[in-house]
Short mmCIF file of C-alpha atoms in Angstrom, two decimals:
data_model
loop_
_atom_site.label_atom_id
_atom_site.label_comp_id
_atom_site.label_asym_id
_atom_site.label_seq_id
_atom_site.Cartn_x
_atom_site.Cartn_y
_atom_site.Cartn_z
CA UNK A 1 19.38 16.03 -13.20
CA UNK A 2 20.51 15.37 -9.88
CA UNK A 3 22.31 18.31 -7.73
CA UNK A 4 24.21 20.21 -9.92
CA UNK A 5 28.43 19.00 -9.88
CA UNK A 6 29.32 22.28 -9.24
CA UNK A 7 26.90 23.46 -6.77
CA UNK A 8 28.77 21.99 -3.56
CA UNK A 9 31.87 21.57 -2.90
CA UNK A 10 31.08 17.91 -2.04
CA UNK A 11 29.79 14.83 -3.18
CA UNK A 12 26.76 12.58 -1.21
CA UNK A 13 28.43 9.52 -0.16
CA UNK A 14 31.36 7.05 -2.25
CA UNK A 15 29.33 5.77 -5.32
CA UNK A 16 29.67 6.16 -8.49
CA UNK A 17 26.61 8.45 -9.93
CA UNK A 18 24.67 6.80 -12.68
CA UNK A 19 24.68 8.52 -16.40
CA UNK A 20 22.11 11.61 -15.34
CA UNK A 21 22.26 10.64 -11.80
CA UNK A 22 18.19 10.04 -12.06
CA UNK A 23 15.71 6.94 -11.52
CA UNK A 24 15.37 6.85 -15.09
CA UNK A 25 19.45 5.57 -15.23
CA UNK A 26 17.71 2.00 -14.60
CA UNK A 27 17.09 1.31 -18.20
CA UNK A 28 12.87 1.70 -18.97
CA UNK A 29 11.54 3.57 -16.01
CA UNK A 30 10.37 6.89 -17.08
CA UNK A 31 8.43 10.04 -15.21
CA UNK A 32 5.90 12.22 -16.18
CA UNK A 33 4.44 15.43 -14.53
CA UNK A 34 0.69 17.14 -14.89
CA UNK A 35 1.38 20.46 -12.92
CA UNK A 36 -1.09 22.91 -11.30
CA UNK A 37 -0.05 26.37 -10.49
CA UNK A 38 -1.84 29.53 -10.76
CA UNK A 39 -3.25 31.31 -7.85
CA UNK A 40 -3.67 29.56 -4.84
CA UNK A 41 -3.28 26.27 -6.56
CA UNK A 42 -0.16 24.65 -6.21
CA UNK A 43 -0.40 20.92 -7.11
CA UNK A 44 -0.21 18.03 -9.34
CA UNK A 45 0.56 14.71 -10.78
CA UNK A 46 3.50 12.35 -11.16
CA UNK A 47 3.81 9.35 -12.36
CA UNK A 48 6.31 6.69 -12.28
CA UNK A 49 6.72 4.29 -15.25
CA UNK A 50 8.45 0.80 -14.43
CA UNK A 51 9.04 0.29 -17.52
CA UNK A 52 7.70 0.57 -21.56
CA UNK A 53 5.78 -2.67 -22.30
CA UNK A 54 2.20 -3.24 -21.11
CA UNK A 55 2.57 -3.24 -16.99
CA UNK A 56 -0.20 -5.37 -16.10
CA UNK A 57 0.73 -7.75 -18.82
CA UNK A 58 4.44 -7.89 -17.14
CA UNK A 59 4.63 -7.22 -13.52
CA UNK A 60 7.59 -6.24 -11.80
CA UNK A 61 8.47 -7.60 -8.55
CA UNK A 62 8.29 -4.92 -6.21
CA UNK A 63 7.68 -4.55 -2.66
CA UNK A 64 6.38 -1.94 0.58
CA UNK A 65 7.94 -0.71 3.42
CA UNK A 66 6.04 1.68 5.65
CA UNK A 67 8.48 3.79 7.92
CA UNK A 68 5.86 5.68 9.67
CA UNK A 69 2.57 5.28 8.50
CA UNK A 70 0.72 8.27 8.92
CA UNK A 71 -0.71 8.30 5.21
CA UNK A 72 -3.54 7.55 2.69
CA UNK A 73 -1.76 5.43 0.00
CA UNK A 74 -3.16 2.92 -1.74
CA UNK A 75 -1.92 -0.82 -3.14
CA UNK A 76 0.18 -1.36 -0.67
CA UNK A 77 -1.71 -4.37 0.83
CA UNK A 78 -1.24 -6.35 -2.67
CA UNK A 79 2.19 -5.56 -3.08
CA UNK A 80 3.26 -7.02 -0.13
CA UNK A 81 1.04 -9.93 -0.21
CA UNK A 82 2.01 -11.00 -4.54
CA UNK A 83 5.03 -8.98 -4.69
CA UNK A 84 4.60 -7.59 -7.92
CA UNK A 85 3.42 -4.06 -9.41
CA UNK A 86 0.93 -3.62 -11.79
CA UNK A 87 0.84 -0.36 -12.73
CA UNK A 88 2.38 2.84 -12.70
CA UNK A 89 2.83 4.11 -9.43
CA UNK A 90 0.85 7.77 -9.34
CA UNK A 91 1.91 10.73 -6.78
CA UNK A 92 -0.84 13.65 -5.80
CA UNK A 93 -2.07 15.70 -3.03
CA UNK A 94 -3.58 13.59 0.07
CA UNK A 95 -7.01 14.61 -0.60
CA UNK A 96 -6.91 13.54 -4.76
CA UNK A 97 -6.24 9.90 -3.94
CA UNK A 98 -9.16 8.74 -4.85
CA UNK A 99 -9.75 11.06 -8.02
CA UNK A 100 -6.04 9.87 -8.95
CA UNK A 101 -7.04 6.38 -7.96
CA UNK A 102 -9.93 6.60 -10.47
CA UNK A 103 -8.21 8.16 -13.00
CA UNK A 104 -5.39 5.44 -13.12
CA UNK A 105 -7.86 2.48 -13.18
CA UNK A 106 -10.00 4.15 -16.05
CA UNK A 107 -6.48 4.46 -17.94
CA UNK A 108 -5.87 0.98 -16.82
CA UNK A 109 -8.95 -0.41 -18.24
CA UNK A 110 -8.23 1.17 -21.35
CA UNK A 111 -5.20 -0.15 -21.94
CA UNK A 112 -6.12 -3.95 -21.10
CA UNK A 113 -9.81 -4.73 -22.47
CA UNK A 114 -9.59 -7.95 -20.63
CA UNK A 115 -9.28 -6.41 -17.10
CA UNK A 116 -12.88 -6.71 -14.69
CA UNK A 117 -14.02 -9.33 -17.99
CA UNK A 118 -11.78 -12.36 -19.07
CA UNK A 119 -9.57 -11.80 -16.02
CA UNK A 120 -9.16 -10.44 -12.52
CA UNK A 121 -9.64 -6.59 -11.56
CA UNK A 122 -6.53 -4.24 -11.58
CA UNK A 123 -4.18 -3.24 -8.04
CA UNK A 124 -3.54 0.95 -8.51
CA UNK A 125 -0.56 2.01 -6.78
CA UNK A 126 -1.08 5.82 -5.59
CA UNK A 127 0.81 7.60 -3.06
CA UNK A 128 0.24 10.86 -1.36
CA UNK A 129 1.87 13.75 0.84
CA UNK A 130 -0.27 16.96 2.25
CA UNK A 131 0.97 20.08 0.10
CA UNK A 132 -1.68 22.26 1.81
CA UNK A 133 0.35 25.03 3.37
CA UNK A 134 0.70 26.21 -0.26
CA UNK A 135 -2.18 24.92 -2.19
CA UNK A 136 -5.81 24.89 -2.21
CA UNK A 137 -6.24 21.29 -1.03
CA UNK A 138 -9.80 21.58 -0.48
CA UNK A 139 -10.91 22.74 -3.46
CA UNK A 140 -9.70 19.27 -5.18
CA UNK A 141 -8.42 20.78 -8.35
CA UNK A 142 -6.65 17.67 -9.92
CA UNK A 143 -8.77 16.05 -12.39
CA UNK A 144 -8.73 11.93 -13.53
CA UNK A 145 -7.48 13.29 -17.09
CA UNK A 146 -4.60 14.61 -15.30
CA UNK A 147 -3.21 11.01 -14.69
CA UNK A 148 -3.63 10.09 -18.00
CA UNK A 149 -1.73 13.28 -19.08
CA UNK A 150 1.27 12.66 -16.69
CA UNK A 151 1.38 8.93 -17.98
CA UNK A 152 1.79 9.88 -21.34
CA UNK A 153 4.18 12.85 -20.49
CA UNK A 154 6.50 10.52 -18.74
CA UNK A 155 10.45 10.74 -20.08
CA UNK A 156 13.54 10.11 -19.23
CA UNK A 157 14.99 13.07 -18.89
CA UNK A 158 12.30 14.91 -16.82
CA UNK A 159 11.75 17.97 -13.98
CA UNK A 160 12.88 17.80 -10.50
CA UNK A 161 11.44 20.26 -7.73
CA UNK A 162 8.45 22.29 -8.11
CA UNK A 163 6.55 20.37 -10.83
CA UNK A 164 3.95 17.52 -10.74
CA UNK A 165 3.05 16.47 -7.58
CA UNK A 166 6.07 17.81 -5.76
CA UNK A 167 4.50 21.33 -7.07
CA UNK A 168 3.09 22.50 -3.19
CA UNK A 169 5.20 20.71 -1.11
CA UNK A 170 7.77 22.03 1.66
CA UNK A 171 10.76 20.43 3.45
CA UNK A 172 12.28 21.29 6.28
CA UNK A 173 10.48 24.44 5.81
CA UNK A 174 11.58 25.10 2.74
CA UNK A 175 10.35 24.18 -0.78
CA UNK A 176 10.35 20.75 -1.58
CA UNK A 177 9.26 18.32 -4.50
CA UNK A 178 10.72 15.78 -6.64
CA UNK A 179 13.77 14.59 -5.84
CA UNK A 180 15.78 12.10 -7.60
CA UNK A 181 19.22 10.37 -7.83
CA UNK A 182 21.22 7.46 -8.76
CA UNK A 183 23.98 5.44 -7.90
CA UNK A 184 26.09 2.29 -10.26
CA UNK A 185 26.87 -1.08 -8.34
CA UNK A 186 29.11 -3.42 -10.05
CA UNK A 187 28.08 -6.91 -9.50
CA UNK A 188 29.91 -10.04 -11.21
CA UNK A 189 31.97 -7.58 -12.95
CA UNK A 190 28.62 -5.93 -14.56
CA UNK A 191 27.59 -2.26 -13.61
CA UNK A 192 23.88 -2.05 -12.81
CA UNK A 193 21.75 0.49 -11.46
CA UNK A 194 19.98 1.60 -8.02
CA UNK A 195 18.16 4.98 -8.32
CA UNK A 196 15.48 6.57 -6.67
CA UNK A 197 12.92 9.69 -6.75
CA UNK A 198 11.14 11.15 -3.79
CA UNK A 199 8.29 13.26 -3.21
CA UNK A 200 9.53 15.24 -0.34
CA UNK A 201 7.34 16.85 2.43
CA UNK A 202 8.90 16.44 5.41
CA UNK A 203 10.87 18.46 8.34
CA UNK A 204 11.53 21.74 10.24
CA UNK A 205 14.10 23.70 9.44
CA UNK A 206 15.76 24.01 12.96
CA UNK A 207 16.49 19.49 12.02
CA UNK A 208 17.76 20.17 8.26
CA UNK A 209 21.49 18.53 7.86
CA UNK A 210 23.73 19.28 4.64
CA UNK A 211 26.55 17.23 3.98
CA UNK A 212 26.55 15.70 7.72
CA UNK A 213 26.11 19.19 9.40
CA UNK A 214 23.67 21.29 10.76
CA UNK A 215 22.49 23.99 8.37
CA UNK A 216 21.32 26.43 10.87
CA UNK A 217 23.12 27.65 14.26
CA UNK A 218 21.84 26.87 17.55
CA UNK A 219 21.16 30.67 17.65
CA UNK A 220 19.06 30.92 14.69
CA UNK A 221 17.24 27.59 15.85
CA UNK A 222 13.23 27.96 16.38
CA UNK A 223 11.42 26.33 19.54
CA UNK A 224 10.99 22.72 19.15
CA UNK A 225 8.96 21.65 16.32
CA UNK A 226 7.01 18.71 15.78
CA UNK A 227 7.72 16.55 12.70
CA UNK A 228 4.43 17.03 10.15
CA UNK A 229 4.55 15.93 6.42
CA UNK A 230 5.14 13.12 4.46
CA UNK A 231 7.66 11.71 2.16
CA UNK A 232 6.83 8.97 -0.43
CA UNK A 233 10.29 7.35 -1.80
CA UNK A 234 10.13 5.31 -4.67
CA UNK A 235 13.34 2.99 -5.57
CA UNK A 236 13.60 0.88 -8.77
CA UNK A 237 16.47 -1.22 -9.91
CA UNK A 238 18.24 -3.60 -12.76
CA UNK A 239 19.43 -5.63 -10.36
CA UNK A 240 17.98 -9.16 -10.22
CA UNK A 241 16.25 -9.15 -6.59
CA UNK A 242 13.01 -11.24 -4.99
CA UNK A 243 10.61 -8.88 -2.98
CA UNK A 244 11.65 -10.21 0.17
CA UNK A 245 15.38 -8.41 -1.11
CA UNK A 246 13.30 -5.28 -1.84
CA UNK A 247 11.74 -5.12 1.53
CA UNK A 248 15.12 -5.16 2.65
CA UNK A 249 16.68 -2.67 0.22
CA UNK A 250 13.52 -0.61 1.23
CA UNK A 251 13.97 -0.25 4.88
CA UNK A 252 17.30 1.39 4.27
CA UNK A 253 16.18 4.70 3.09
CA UNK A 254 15.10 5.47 6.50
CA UNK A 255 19.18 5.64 6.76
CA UNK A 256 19.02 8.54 4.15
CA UNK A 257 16.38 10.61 5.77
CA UNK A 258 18.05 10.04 8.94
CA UNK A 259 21.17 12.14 7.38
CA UNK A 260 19.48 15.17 6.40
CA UNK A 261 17.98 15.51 9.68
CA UNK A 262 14.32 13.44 9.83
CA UNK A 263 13.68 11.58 12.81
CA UNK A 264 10.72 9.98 11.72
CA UNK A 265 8.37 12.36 13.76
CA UNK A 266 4.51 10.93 14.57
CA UNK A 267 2.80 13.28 12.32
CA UNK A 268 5.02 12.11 9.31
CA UNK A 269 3.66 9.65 6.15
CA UNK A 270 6.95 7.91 5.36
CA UNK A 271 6.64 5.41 2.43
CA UNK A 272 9.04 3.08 0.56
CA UNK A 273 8.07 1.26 -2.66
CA UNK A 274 11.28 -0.63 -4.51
CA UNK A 275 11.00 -2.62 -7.73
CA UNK A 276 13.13 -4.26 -10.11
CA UNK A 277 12.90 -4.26 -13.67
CA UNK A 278 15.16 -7.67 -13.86
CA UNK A 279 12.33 -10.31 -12.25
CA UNK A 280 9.37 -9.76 -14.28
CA UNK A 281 5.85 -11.49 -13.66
CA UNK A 282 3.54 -12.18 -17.08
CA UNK A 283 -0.19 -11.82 -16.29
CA UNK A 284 -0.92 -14.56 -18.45
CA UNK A 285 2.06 -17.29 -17.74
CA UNK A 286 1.51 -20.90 -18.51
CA UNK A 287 4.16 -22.39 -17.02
CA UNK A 288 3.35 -23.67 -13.46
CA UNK A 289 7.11 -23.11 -11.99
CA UNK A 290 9.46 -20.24 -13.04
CA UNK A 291 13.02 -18.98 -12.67
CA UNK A 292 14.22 -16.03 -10.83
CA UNK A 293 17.66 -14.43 -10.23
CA UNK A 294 18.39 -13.49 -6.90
CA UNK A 295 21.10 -11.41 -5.45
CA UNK A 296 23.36 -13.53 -3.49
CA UNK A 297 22.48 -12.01 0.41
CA UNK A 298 26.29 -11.36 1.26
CA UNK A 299 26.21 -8.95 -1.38
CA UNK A 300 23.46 -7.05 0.09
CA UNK A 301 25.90 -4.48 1.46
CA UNK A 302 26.70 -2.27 -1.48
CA UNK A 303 23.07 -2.35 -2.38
CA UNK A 304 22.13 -1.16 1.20
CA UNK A 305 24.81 2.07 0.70
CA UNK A 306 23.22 3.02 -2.30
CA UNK A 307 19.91 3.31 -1.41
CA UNK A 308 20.86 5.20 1.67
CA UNK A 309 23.24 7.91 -0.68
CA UNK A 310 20.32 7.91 -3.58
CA UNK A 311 17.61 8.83 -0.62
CA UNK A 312 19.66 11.34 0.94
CA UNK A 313 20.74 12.84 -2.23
CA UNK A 314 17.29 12.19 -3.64
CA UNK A 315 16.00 14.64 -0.83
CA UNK A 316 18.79 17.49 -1.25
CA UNK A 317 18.07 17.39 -4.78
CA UNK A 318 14.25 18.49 -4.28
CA UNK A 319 15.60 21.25 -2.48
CA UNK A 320 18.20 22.79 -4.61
CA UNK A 321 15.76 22.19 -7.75
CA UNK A 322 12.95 24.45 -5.69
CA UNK A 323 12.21 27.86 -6.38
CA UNK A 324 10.86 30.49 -3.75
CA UNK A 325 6.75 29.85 -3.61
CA UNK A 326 4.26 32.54 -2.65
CA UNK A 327 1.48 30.08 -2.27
CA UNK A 328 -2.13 29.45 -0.80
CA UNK A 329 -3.30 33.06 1.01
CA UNK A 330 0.13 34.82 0.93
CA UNK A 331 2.04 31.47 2.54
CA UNK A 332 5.66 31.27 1.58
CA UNK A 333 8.24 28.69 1.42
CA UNK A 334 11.74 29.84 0.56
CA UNK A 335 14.05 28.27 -1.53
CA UNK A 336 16.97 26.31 -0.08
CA UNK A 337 19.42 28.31 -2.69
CA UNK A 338 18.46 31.39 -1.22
CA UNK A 339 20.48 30.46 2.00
CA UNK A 340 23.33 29.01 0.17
#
């Protein structure tokens, strides 16, 4: 849950951490896992619950930012143009987007009879980063039952690192994965909530910072790298925000990568979805105008310096909860705790 208190002998920015210092913190979102590995296949599922109910019943307002949009995700376009999520946001391999895609609009359909029939058709939200340094990427080994599975294994309390869909994925040459981490804002004398989990797949090694310094020497540094990879970074909320707030909120987790050493290379698919589970929209309201709390803007501050401490931490976290990998023929990424 979060990096370990008594790992480092420091703490990722001034915040106060929420209760297991996880997305789940913001009351109802949950996060489940459907995890490949055995052989040369290293991959997976995860999905991202906004919260309990029925989510394309109640929508939460949500929006998109696209850092650097080398990537294959889909639903963006809708979020940004209603400003509201529909269903649970799903992260894979790049090359099982569209098997995931499937799989989460068969569960979809499912779940609401009406969908395609009595009403409109159904926006999937899936998101993707290339784990194929360690797994078998072509051989397309995650299944449409798999996002059911992850769905309905999603919990509070779950796995960060090598599990789901952060099972074959490396950062800053190391082993990456899931990633999460929260942070408490106290608005109107009331604590809520700003956490955030990230599938991490991003970096070279000789760019890695920890705790505002270099990790490696100039002497141990490698030839200049390009920046490959991806990172999706998912940030959800109590706090009563519109989606033009979110898109805001969003583009400041490009703040946290920036501090553990990402420059936002060319070759990089870096993607921000942020929701809150405050403002929600019912499929079927009858009213013709409705109310929504907003954050007044001057506050926006605080919210701003917790998304940038829950990505950065968010992204140390999939480290330190990485093991070593042997993965696809005889490729390796070590673990960051080996060098610690």
């Amino acid at each position: 849950m979060g990096i370990p208190k008594d790992l480092f002998d420091f703490k990722i920015g001034t915040l106060e951490l929420g209760k297991k210092n996880l997305i789940s913190d913001v009351e109802g979102v949950r996060v489940g896992h459907f995890t490949l590995d055995d052989g040369n296949i290293h991959t997976g599922i995860t999905a991202i619950l906004p919260h309990q109910g029925n989510i394309f019943r109640e929508k939460v307002v949500a929006a998109s930012y696209v850092i650097n949009g080398f990537g294959k995700s889909t639903g963006l376009i809708q979020i940004d143009e209603l400003g509201t999520i529909e269903t649970p946001i799903i992260l894979t391999n790049t090359l099982s987007v569209g098997t995931a895609l499937s799989g989460l609009v068969k569960y979809m359909l499912k779940e609401n009879e009406d969908i395609g029939i009595s009403t409109g058709t159904v926006n999937a939200v899936v998101c993707e980063c290339n784990d194929g340094y360690l797994n078998d990427i072509r051989g397309m080994n995650v299944k449409e039952e798999h996002v059911k599975i992850a769905i309905e294994n999603a919990i509070d309390d779950f796995k960060e690192g090598a599990f789901g869909a952060g099972t074959g994925m490396s950062c800053f040459e190391f082993k990456g994965g899931i990633g999460s981490a929260s942070r408490v804002v106290n608005l109107d004398n009331k604590d809520y909530v700003l956490g955030g989990i990230v599938l991490s797949n991003f970096g070279s090694k000789q760019d890695f910072i920890l705790n505002g310094k270099k990790f490696f020497t100039i002497e141990e540094e490698k030839l200049f790298l390009l920046e490959k990879g991806s990172i999706i970074i998912v940030l959800a909320t109590d706090i009563p925000l519109n989606e033009r707030q979110l898109k805001r909120i969003s583009k400041r987790a490009s703040i946290g990568l920036s501090r553990t050493g990402s420059f936002l290379g060319n070759g990089s698919g870096d993607i921000v979805i942020s929701f809150t589970t405050s403002n929600k929209i019912k499929h079927y309201e009858e009213r013709d105008i409705i109310n929504m709390n907003i954050l007044n803007e001057n506050k926006m501050d605080l919210v701003f310096r917790a998304v940038a401490e829950v990505t950065e931490e968010s992204v140390i976290s999939s480290l330190v909860h990485s093991k070593t990998m042997i993965g696809r023929d005889g490729n390796v990424r070590k673990s960051l705790m080996e060098f610690i």
